[in-house]
mmCIF file of C-alpha atoms and ligand atoms in Angstrom:
data_model
loop_
_atom_site.group_PDB
_atom_site.id
_atom_site.type_symbol
_atom_site.label_atom_id
_atom_site.label_comp_id
_atom_site.label_asym_id
_atom_site.label_seq_id
_atom_site.Cartn_x
_atom_site.Cartn_y
_atom_site.Cartn_z
ATOM 1 C CA MET O 1 38.949 103.264 210.287
ATOM 2 C CA THR O 2 38.915 100.321 212.780
ATOM 3 C CA THR O 3 41.909 100.105 215.531
ATOM 4 C CA ALA O 4 42.230 96.808 214.051
ATOM 5 C CA ALA O 5 43.347 99.033 210.602
ATOM 6 C CA ARG O 6 44.859 101.530 212.100
ATOM 7 C CA THR O 7 47.688 99.152 213.851
ATOM 8 C CA ALA O 8 47.778 97.377 211.158
ATOM 9 C CA LEU O 9 49.346 99.730 208.977
ATOM 10 C CA ARG O 10 52.611 100.260 211.230
ATOM 11 C CA LEU O 11 55.802 98.146 210.017
ATOM 12 C CA ASP O 12 58.864 97.517 212.752
ATOM 13 C CA ALA O 13 59.791 101.147 214.977
ATOM 14 C CA SER O 14 63.045 100.903 213.488
ATOM 15 C CA VAL O 15 60.613 101.459 209.790
ATOM 16 C CA HIS O 16 59.573 104.449 210.642
ATOM 17 C CA HIS O 17 62.623 105.872 212.285
ATOM 18 C CA GLU O 18 64.497 105.478 209.175
ATOM 19 C CA ARG O 19 61.328 107.209 207.510
ATOM 20 C CA ILE O 20 61.607 110.171 209.475
ATOM 21 C CA GLN O 21 65.668 110.345 209.321
ATOM 22 C CA ARG O 22 65.058 110.391 205.319
ATOM 23 C CA ALA O 23 62.476 113.009 206.106
ATOM 24 C CA ALA O 24 64.933 114.995 207.599
ATOM 25 C CA ALA O 25 67.909 114.567 205.386
ATOM 26 C CA GLU O 26 65.053 115.211 202.020
ATOM 27 C CA ALA O 27 63.819 118.604 204.038
ATOM 28 C CA ALA O 28 68.011 119.534 204.501
ATOM 29 C CA GLU O 29 68.776 118.402 200.771
ATOM 30 C CA ARG O 30 65.481 120.988 199.596
ATOM 31 C CA SER O 31 66.490 123.702 202.641
ATOM 32 C CA VAL O 32 63.541 123.015 204.585
ATOM 33 C CA ASP O 33 63.769 123.407 208.320
ATOM 34 C CA ALA O 34 61.419 121.519 209.374
ATOM 35 C CA LEU O 35 58.297 120.347 208.198
ATOM 36 C CA LEU O 36 54.941 120.094 209.549
ATOM 37 C CA ILE O 37 53.194 117.373 209.175
ATOM 38 C CA THR O 38 49.151 117.498 209.505
ATOM 39 C CA PRO O 39 47.306 114.360 210.667
ATOM 40 C CA SER O 40 47.316 112.946 206.615
ATOM 41 C CA PRO O 41 48.844 109.319 204.281
ATOM 42 C CA ASP O 42 52.339 111.410 205.353
ATOM 43 C CA TYR O 43 51.542 111.348 208.503
ATOM 44 C CA ALA O 44 50.798 107.725 208.366
ATOM 45 C CA TYR O 45 53.050 106.811 206.670
ATOM 46 C CA LEU O 46 56.720 108.190 208.665
ATOM 47 C CA LEU O 47 54.386 107.442 211.990
ATOM 48 C CA GLY O 48 52.380 103.959 211.319
ATOM 49 C CA TYR O 49 48.475 105.271 211.826
ATOM 50 C CA HIS O 50 45.855 107.479 210.758
ATOM 51 C CA ALA O 51 45.163 110.281 214.003
ATOM 52 C CA PRO O 52 42.214 111.572 213.210
ATOM 53 C CA ALA O 53 42.173 115.659 210.759
ATOM 54 C CA LEU O 54 40.497 117.284 213.614
ATOM 55 C CA GLU O 55 39.610 121.482 214.572
ATOM 56 C CA ARG O 56 42.383 120.458 217.514
ATOM 57 C CA LEU O 57 46.048 120.638 215.548
ATOM 58 C CA THR O 58 48.092 117.899 215.388
ATOM 59 C CA CYS O 59 50.885 117.888 214.105
ATOM 60 C CA LEU O 60 54.346 116.372 213.925
ATOM 61 C CA ILE O 61 57.429 118.570 213.038
ATOM 62 C CA VAL O 62 60.133 116.704 211.676
ATOM 63 C CA PRO O 63 63.354 119.516 211.870
ATOM 64 C CA ALA O 64 66.259 119.006 209.608
ATOM 65 C CA GLU O 65 68.246 118.981 212.610
ATOM 66 C CA GLY O 66 67.638 117.524 215.427
ATOM 67 C CA ASP O 67 64.384 115.718 217.623
ATOM 68 C CA PRO O 68 60.889 115.401 215.714
ATOM 69 C CA VAL O 69 57.959 116.632 217.984
ATOM 70 C CA LEU O 70 54.608 115.534 217.990
ATOM 71 C CA LEU O 71 52.940 118.095 219.090
ATOM 72 C CA LEU O 72 48.639 117.284 220.081
ATOM 73 C CA PRO O 73 45.499 118.203 221.443
ATOM 74 C CA ARG O 74 46.571 116.090 225.426
ATOM 75 C CA LEU O 75 42.705 114.207 225.007
ATOM 76 C CA GLU O 76 44.756 112.604 221.643
ATOM 77 C CA GLU O 77 47.794 111.272 223.623
ATOM 78 C CA PRO O 78 46.642 107.987 224.859
ATOM 79 C CA LEU O 79 45.556 106.984 221.443
ATOM 80 C CA ALA O 80 49.103 108.139 220.114
ATOM 81 C CA ARG O 81 50.957 106.225 222.812
ATOM 82 C CA HIS O 82 49.187 103.417 221.919
ATOM 83 C CA ALA O 83 49.613 103.864 218.168
ATOM 84 C CA LEU O 84 52.786 104.643 218.215
ATOM 85 C CA GLY O 85 54.261 101.597 220.365
ATOM 86 C CA GLU O 86 58.430 101.359 220.077
ATOM 87 C CA LEU O 87 58.515 104.101 217.890
ATOM 88 C CA VAL O 88 57.297 107.050 221.566
ATOM 89 C CA GLU O 89 61.172 106.684 222.779
ATOM 90 C CA GLU O 90 61.924 109.071 219.656
ATOM 91 C CA ILE O 91 59.657 111.534 219.566
ATOM 92 C CA HIS O 92 59.336 114.044 221.735
ATOM 93 C CA LEU O 93 55.664 114.372 222.892
ATOM 94 C CA VAL O 94 53.950 118.195 223.427
ATOM 95 C CA PRO O 95 50.659 117.813 224.294
ATOM 96 C CA TRP O 96 48.761 121.469 224.619
ATOM 97 C CA ASP O 97 45.432 121.506 226.860
ATOM 98 C CA GLU O 98 42.373 123.140 225.716
ATOM 99 C CA THR O 99 43.552 126.851 226.300
ATOM 100 C CA ASP O 100 46.820 126.834 224.952
ATOM 101 C CA ASP O 101 47.287 128.552 221.683
ATOM 102 C CA PRO O 102 48.680 125.723 219.533
ATOM 103 C CA ILE O 103 50.372 127.888 217.016
ATOM 104 C CA ARG O 104 51.951 129.703 219.113
ATOM 105 C CA LEU O 105 53.809 126.474 220.443
ATOM 106 C CA VAL O 106 54.474 126.155 216.424
ATOM 107 C CA GLN O 107 56.299 129.090 216.582
ATOM 108 C CA THR O 108 57.880 128.399 219.561
ATOM 109 C CA ILE O 109 59.071 124.607 218.555
ATOM 110 C CA VAL O 110 60.029 126.463 215.078
ATOM 111 C CA ALA O 111 61.313 129.681 216.065
ATOM 112 C CA GLY O 112 64.559 130.421 213.651
ATOM 113 C CA SER O 113 63.263 128.770 211.285
ATOM 114 C CA LEU O 114 63.634 130.104 207.813
ATOM 115 C CA ARG O 115 61.704 128.352 205.775
ATOM 116 C CA VAL O 116 59.150 125.891 207.097
ATOM 117 C CA GLY O 117 57.397 122.797 204.601
ATOM 118 C CA LEU O 118 54.134 122.491 205.012
ATOM 119 C CA GLN O 119 51.981 118.540 204.390
ATOM 120 C CA ASP O 120 49.896 119.731 201.197
ATOM 121 C CA GLN O 121 46.532 118.972 202.602
ATOM 122 C CA MET O 122 47.015 120.495 205.452
ATOM 123 C CA TRP O 123 43.404 122.817 206.640
ATOM 124 C CA ALA O 124 43.409 126.423 205.868
ATOM 125 C CA ARG O 125 42.682 127.448 209.106
ATOM 126 C CA PHE O 126 46.175 126.114 210.532
ATOM 127 C CA ALA O 127 48.065 126.871 207.042
ATOM 128 C CA LEU O 128 46.494 131.095 207.554
ATOM 129 C CA ARG O 129 47.769 131.349 211.308
ATOM 130 C CA LEU O 130 51.150 129.733 210.739
ATOM 131 C CA ARG O 131 51.863 132.280 208.002
ATOM 132 C CA ALA O 132 51.502 134.714 210.242
ATOM 133 C CA ALA O 133 52.399 132.971 213.323
ATOM 134 C CA LEU O 134 55.990 132.184 211.696
ATOM 135 C CA ASP O 135 55.984 135.124 209.749
ATOM 136 C CA PRO O 136 59.401 136.322 207.899
ATOM 137 C CA ALA O 137 59.335 131.924 207.266
ATOM 138 C CA GLU O 138 58.825 131.453 203.846
ATOM 139 C CA LEU O 139 55.876 128.705 203.665
ATOM 140 C CA VAL O 140 56.995 125.404 200.898
ATOM 141 C CA GLU O 141 54.815 122.406 200.276
ATOM 142 C CA ALA O 142 55.962 119.853 202.659
ATOM 143 C CA GLY O 143 54.834 116.930 199.290
ATOM 144 C CA PRO O 144 58.017 117.170 197.088
ATOM 145 C CA THR O 145 60.470 116.429 200.078
ATOM 146 C CA MET O 146 57.962 113.576 201.109
ATOM 147 C CA SER O 147 57.068 112.124 197.704
ATOM 148 C CA ALA O 148 61.027 112.114 197.500
ATOM 149 C CA LEU O 149 60.379 109.219 200.151
ATOM 150 C CA ARG O 150 56.755 107.699 199.394
ATOM 151 C CA ARG O 151 57.198 107.470 195.598
ATOM 152 C CA ILE O 152 60.002 104.669 196.124
ATOM 153 C CA LYS O 153 57.773 101.768 197.703
ATOM 154 C CA SER O 154 59.646 98.672 199.867
ATOM 155 C CA PRO O 155 59.830 95.296 199.428
ATOM 156 C CA GLU O 156 57.176 95.112 202.199
ATOM 157 C CA GLU O 157 55.093 97.636 200.438
ATOM 158 C CA VAL O 158 55.209 95.984 197.344
ATOM 159 C CA ASP O 159 53.522 93.141 199.182
ATOM 160 C CA ARG O 160 50.919 95.463 201.043
ATOM 161 C CA LEU O 161 50.351 96.755 197.486
ATOM 162 C CA ARG O 162 50.218 93.083 195.937
ATOM 163 C CA ALA O 163 47.810 91.479 198.928
ATOM 164 C CA ALA O 164 45.580 94.883 197.470
ATOM 165 C CA ALA O 165 45.428 93.861 193.674
ATOM 166 C CA LEU O 166 44.628 90.696 194.918
ATOM 167 C CA ALA O 167 41.701 91.587 197.118
ATOM 168 C CA ALA O 168 40.963 93.083 194.307
ATOM 169 C CA ASP O 169 41.150 91.168 192.028
ATOM 170 C CA ALA O 170 38.945 88.402 193.553
ATOM 171 C CA ALA O 171 36.407 90.494 193.876
ATOM 172 C CA MET O 172 36.366 91.440 190.095
ATOM 173 C CA ARG O 173 36.504 87.898 189.219
ATOM 174 C CA THR O 174 33.417 87.237 191.388
ATOM 175 C CA ILE O 175 31.802 90.721 189.484
ATOM 176 C CA ILE O 176 32.682 89.372 186.317
ATOM 177 C CA GLY O 177 31.342 86.124 186.596
ATOM 178 C CA GLU O 178 27.633 87.479 186.992
ATOM 179 C CA ARG O 179 24.241 87.572 185.170
ATOM 180 C CA LEU O 180 24.542 92.255 185.714
ATOM 181 C CA SER O 181 21.926 92.229 182.426
ATOM 182 C CA GLY O 182 18.286 93.781 184.959
ATOM 183 C CA ARG O 183 20.454 95.180 187.303
ATOM 184 C CA THR O 184 21.088 99.152 188.327
ATOM 185 C CA GLU O 185 24.301 100.439 187.669
ATOM 186 C CA ALA O 186 23.670 101.397 191.494
ATOM 187 C CA ASP O 187 22.870 97.794 192.584
ATOM 188 C CA VAL O 188 26.370 96.345 191.369
ATOM 189 C CA SER O 189 28.625 98.874 192.685
ATOM 190 C CA ARG O 190 27.025 98.375 196.069
ATOM 191 C CA HIS O 191 27.717 94.787 195.360
ATOM 192 C CA VAL O 192 31.257 95.015 193.963
ATOM 193 C CA ARG O 193 31.033 97.166 197.824
ATOM 194 C CA ASP O 194 30.989 94.228 199.895
ATOM 195 C CA LEU O 195 33.239 91.803 198.200
ATOM 196 C CA LEU O 196 36.263 94.345 197.769
ATOM 197 C CA VAL O 197 35.755 94.315 201.960
ATOM 198 C CA ALA O 198 34.629 90.457 201.740
ATOM 199 C CA GLU O 199 37.877 89.621 200.006
ATOM 200 C CA GLY O 200 40.248 91.301 202.622
ATOM 201 C CA HIS O 201 39.963 95.120 202.401
ATOM 202 C CA ASP O 202 40.175 97.395 205.188
ATOM 203 C CA THR O 203 37.551 99.498 203.218
ATOM 204 C CA ALA O 204 35.435 99.165 199.618
ATOM 205 C CA GLY O 205 36.777 103.430 198.769
ATOM 206 C CA PHE O 206 35.280 103.406 194.989
ATOM 207 C CA ALA O 207 33.080 101.296 192.488
ATOM 208 C CA ILE O 208 33.255 102.569 188.723
ATOM 209 C CA VAL O 209 29.882 100.632 186.734
ATOM 210 C CA ALA O 210 29.619 102.159 183.773
ATOM 211 C CA SER O 211 26.957 100.903 181.095
ATOM 212 C CA GLY O 212 26.356 101.465 178.006
ATOM 213 C CA PRO O 213 26.672 105.480 176.841
ATOM 214 C CA ASN O 214 28.309 106.203 180.544
ATOM 215 C CA SER O 215 30.292 103.859 179.549
ATOM 216 C CA ALA O 216 32.169 106.724 177.791
ATOM 217 C CA SER O 217 32.086 108.779 180.940
ATOM 218 C CA PRO O 218 35.573 107.922 182.532
ATOM 219 C CA HIS O 219 34.371 108.816 186.407
ATOM 220 C CA HIS O 220 31.196 108.051 186.385
ATOM 221 C CA GLU O 221 28.733 107.942 188.928
ATOM 222 C CA ALA O 222 26.992 104.468 189.765
ATOM 223 C CA GLY O 223 23.479 105.620 189.184
ATOM 224 C CA GLU O 224 19.600 104.204 188.690
ATOM 225 C CA ARG O 225 20.331 102.974 185.280
ATOM 226 C CA VAL O 226 19.487 99.049 184.552
ATOM 227 C CA ILE O 227 22.535 97.802 182.516
ATOM 228 C CA GLU O 228 20.652 95.474 179.248
ATOM 229 C CA SER O 229 22.172 93.509 176.260
ATOM 230 C CA GLY O 230 24.677 95.076 174.287
ATOM 231 C CA ASP O 231 25.731 97.316 176.600
ATOM 232 C CA ALA O 232 29.446 98.026 177.411
ATOM 233 C CA ILE O 233 30.070 98.314 181.031
ATOM 234 C CA VAL O 234 33.184 99.987 182.756
ATOM 235 C CA ILE O 235 34.102 98.133 186.231
ATOM 236 C CA ASP O 236 36.393 100.280 187.707
ATOM 237 C CA ILE O 237 36.968 99.280 191.770
ATOM 238 C CA GLY O 238 40.062 99.652 195.166
ATOM 239 C CA GLY O 239 40.024 100.514 198.607
ATOM 240 C CA THR O 240 42.212 99.825 200.938
ATOM 241 C CA ARG O 241 43.885 96.972 202.546
ATOM 242 C CA ALA O 242 46.410 97.282 205.461
ATOM 243 C CA GLY O 243 47.479 101.225 204.234
ATOM 244 C CA TYR O 244 47.401 100.742 201.006
ATOM 245 C CA CYS O 245 45.316 100.893 197.705
ATOM 246 C CA SER O 246 43.816 98.975 195.225
ATOM 247 C CA ASP O 247 42.898 100.211 191.676
ATOM 248 C CA THR O 248 41.604 97.828 189.031
ATOM 249 C CA SER O 249 40.015 97.994 185.700
ATOM 250 C CA ARG O 250 38.236 96.017 183.479
ATOM 251 C CA THR O 251 35.592 95.831 180.840
ATOM 252 C CA ALA O 252 32.709 93.674 180.133
ATOM 253 C CA PHE O 253 30.380 93.625 177.060
ATOM 254 C CA VAL O 254 26.708 92.620 178.408
ATOM 255 C CA GLY O 255 25.683 89.343 175.193
ATOM 256 C CA ALA O 256 27.677 89.461 172.210
ATOM 257 C CA PRO O 257 29.938 92.345 171.353
ATOM 258 C CA ASP O 258 29.401 94.492 168.563
ATOM 259 C CA PRO O 259 31.718 94.660 166.716
ATOM 260 C CA GLU O 260 33.088 97.280 166.498
ATOM 261 C CA PHE O 261 32.777 97.669 170.036
ATOM 262 C CA ALA O 262 35.283 94.440 169.800
ATOM 263 C CA ALA O 263 37.706 96.321 167.505
ATOM 264 C CA LEU O 264 37.742 99.070 169.725
ATOM 265 C CA TYR O 265 38.810 96.675 171.832
ATOM 266 C CA ALA O 266 41.725 95.062 170.588
ATOM 267 C CA VAL O 267 43.198 98.534 169.617
ATOM 268 C CA LEU O 268 42.665 99.265 174.190
ATOM 269 C CA ARG O 269 44.538 95.646 174.587
ATOM 270 C CA GLU O 270 46.824 95.957 172.524
ATOM 271 C CA ALA O 271 47.676 99.466 173.941
ATOM 272 C CA GLN O 272 47.578 98.455 177.376
ATOM 273 C CA ALA O 273 50.100 95.410 177.393
ATOM 274 C CA ALA O 274 51.816 97.705 175.259
ATOM 275 C CA ALA O 275 52.575 99.766 178.320
ATOM 276 C CA CYS O 276 52.940 97.497 180.217
ATOM 277 C CA GLU O 277 55.201 95.814 178.752
ATOM 278 C CA ALA O 278 57.406 99.038 178.331
ATOM 279 C CA VAL O 279 57.501 99.630 182.210
ATOM 280 C CA ARG O 280 61.758 99.187 183.106
ATOM 281 C CA PRO O 281 63.928 101.491 184.890
ATOM 282 C CA GLY O 282 65.208 105.223 182.652
ATOM 283 C CA VAL O 283 62.036 104.757 180.776
ATOM 284 C CA ALA O 284 60.656 108.160 181.762
ATOM 285 C CA CYS O 285 56.964 108.212 182.809
ATOM 286 C CA SER O 286 56.169 109.992 179.419
ATOM 287 C CA GLU O 287 57.283 107.214 177.624
ATOM 288 C CA ILE O 288 54.737 104.606 179.165
ATOM 289 C CA ASP O 289 52.239 107.609 177.865
ATOM 290 C CA ASP O 290 52.991 107.380 174.632
ATOM 291 C CA VAL O 291 53.284 103.760 173.941
ATOM 292 C CA ALA O 292 50.041 103.675 174.963
ATOM 293 C CA ARG O 293 48.922 106.795 173.337
ATOM 294 C CA GLY O 294 50.873 105.966 170.024
ATOM 295 C CA ILE O 295 48.856 102.496 169.365
ATOM 296 C CA ILE O 296 45.523 103.903 169.740
ATOM 297 C CA GLY O 297 45.922 107.297 167.854
ATOM 298 C CA GLU O 298 47.220 104.999 165.279
ATOM 299 C CA ALA O 299 44.121 103.064 164.869
ATOM 300 C CA GLY O 300 42.185 106.078 164.824
ATOM 301 C CA TYR O 301 41.152 106.831 168.238
ATOM 302 C CA GLY O 302 43.948 109.269 169.932
ATOM 303 C CA GLU O 303 41.034 112.125 170.273
ATOM 304 C CA ALA O 304 38.430 108.939 172.000
ATOM 305 C CA PHE O 305 41.808 108.715 175.102
ATOM 306 C CA ILE O 306 40.734 112.021 177.185
ATOM 307 C CA HIS O 307 43.018 111.453 180.087
ATOM 308 C CA ARG O 308 46.662 110.749 180.997
ATOM 309 C CA THR O 309 47.524 106.896 181.207
ATOM 310 C CA GLY O 310 48.440 106.094 184.471
ATOM 311 C CA HIS O 311 49.294 107.659 188.067
ATOM 312 C CA GLY O 312 50.856 106.812 191.360
ATOM 313 C CA ILE O 313 49.456 104.280 193.788
ATOM 314 C CA GLY O 314 50.030 103.536 197.156
ATOM 315 C CA MET O 315 48.827 104.528 200.449
ATOM 316 C CA GLU O 316 46.636 107.430 198.584
ATOM 317 C CA THR O 317 45.161 105.764 195.270
ATOM 318 C CA HIS O 318 46.401 108.992 193.423
ATOM 319 C CA GLU O 319 50.423 109.978 194.268
ATOM 320 C CA GLU O 320 53.430 110.481 192.191
ATOM 321 C CA PRO O 321 54.715 110.047 189.409
ATOM 322 C CA TYR O 322 51.780 110.755 187.434
ATOM 323 C CA ILE O 323 52.632 108.416 183.637
ATOM 324 C CA VAL O 324 51.269 111.276 181.604
ATOM 325 C CA ALA O 325 53.171 113.266 178.528
ATOM 326 C CA SER O 326 55.128 116.094 180.257
ATOM 327 C CA ASN O 327 56.402 114.044 183.263
ATOM 328 C CA GLN O 328 60.319 113.386 182.178
ATOM 329 C CA GLU O 329 60.636 112.090 184.955
ATOM 330 C CA PRO O 330 62.705 107.985 184.829
ATOM 331 C CA LEU O 331 60.891 104.919 186.124
ATOM 332 C CA ARG O 332 62.426 103.509 189.418
ATOM 333 C CA ALA O 333 62.764 100.550 190.911
ATOM 334 C CA GLY O 334 60.058 100.464 193.051
ATOM 335 C CA HIS O 335 57.702 103.242 191.627
ATOM 336 C CA ALA O 336 54.129 101.841 191.513
ATOM 337 C CA PHE O 337 51.613 102.928 189.119
ATOM 338 C CA SER O 338 48.391 102.161 187.135
ATOM 339 C CA VAL O 339 48.601 101.782 184.036
ATOM 340 C CA GLU O 340 45.401 102.583 182.569
ATOM 341 C CA PRO O 341 43.545 103.668 179.190
ATOM 342 C CA GLY O 342 40.434 103.667 177.884
ATOM 343 C CA ILE O 343 38.785 104.571 174.526
ATOM 344 C CA TYR O 344 35.835 106.858 175.391
ATOM 345 C CA ILE O 345 33.229 106.891 172.555
ATOM 346 C CA ARG O 346 30.348 109.454 173.808
ATOM 347 C CA ASP O 347 26.935 108.859 174.144
ATOM 348 C CA ARG O 348 27.661 105.184 172.838
ATOM 349 C CA TRP O 349 30.082 103.157 174.719
ATOM 350 C CA GLY O 350 33.628 103.354 176.499
ATOM 351 C CA ALA O 351 36.423 100.476 178.388
ATOM 352 C CA ARG O 352 38.983 100.531 180.193
ATOM 353 C CA ILE O 353 41.944 98.226 180.877
ATOM 354 C CA GLU O 354 43.289 99.285 184.547
ATOM 355 C CA ASP O 355 46.440 97.332 186.283
ATOM 356 C CA ILE O 356 48.594 98.228 188.682
ATOM 357 C CA VAL O 357 52.574 97.470 187.245
ATOM 358 C CA VAL O 358 55.521 97.762 189.617
ATOM 359 C CA CYS O 359 59.260 98.907 188.041
ATOM 360 C CA THR O 360 62.021 96.757 189.000
ATOM 361 C CA ASP O 361 65.442 95.723 187.975
ATOM 362 C CA ALA O 362 63.308 92.860 185.771
ATOM 363 C CA GLY O 363 61.233 95.302 183.975
ATOM 364 C CA GLY O 364 57.370 95.735 184.752
ATOM 365 C CA GLU O 365 55.563 93.308 187.439
ATOM 366 C CA ARG O 366 51.802 93.411 187.107
ATOM 367 C CA LEU O 367 50.085 93.250 190.674
ATOM 368 C CA ASN O 368 46.210 92.464 188.701
ATOM 369 C CA THR O 369 46.256 88.721 187.255
ATOM 370 C CA THR O 370 42.770 88.740 186.531
ATOM 371 C CA SER O 371 42.268 88.663 182.726
ATOM 372 C CA THR O 372 42.504 90.869 180.164
ATOM 373 C CA GLU O 373 40.278 90.234 177.437
ATOM 374 C CA LEU O 374 36.496 91.404 177.475
ATOM 375 C CA ALA O 375 34.537 89.844 180.119
ATOM 376 C CA ILE O 376 31.166 88.913 177.702
ATOM 377 C CA VAL O 377 28.971 88.658 180.662
ATOM 378 C CA GLU O 378 24.937 88.340 180.422
HETATM 379 ZN ZN1 ZN M 1 40.194 107.945 187.986
HETATM 380 ZN ZN1 ZN M 2 43.344 104.341 188.435
HETATM 381 ZN ZN1 ZN M 3 40.734 103.184 188.602
#
């Protein structure tokens, strides 16, 4: 990641200060005495920069009561000071030297804690050593505490998601305006990655190009198959811009669409639109899934819709809340998630339409603005 991408993530120091305070309050509410946040999206959310995840321990310690401590290898201190900006005044930096034992330092800092929350993606080598060092403290996942904060997006975060979505839309418009037959999936995929960056992403995350029978595999990896007339093509692309992710899918058909495919696609399009329409505060995540699944099921494609309707999105492509039948959580203003039903007929073809939707007090706002009509390509 470039320095520009790193600092672009940072918001006003007061925003990060408030996030750390809220993390402490959410931890207290869950009877967690301290959070140990290693380099990860959680770390970047709180501190405004991505620290490298290395064999040397970097760990933000957020106690439920008291001041946050940033324990880090001494050689990482200059980068941290630079990246933290004014926020550095609010955090107690504890640089450790090559011969120090950072686990021992954590043990000293959180001494007396009964419950400690570990960042969900912490490396096992640290988690296991911490478990031994902090015994008999109970170790729990910091995930629920952190996602209580991160699942509700501020207007500033929604702006970033919108900008990322627009950049992905521009790339999508270009790709479905091109001649695709005669090219390999891998070629088109590489081109999409370039377009994602050219349109303003800091990094291209993924570019699924699934053609012909491959379109029946939702997470197909673009390969050497040559796209030909009569193919359905699922294009699912996304990247990161100023710390926030894009993720959108459109389906194309090479040449005049087979009537059977056109019928399938019409059902999918209706289901996706209805699920987007159903978004408003108070509606359960499961209901959004149910709306899409109901329409697809009624048309006889129920068995062919083999994944959940969507996932939350923010600093990670997949995060809470998940739009799945088992999630009774009511939507709230500030939730941002994908609505991406799909229909997949094995060995034949498949289709998916994916938009990012933000729940607002007035209903759902679609961040993706490209047409959801079946794209006819050459
Ligand atoms: Zn996916
Ligand atoms: Zn998605
Ligand atoms: Zn996607």
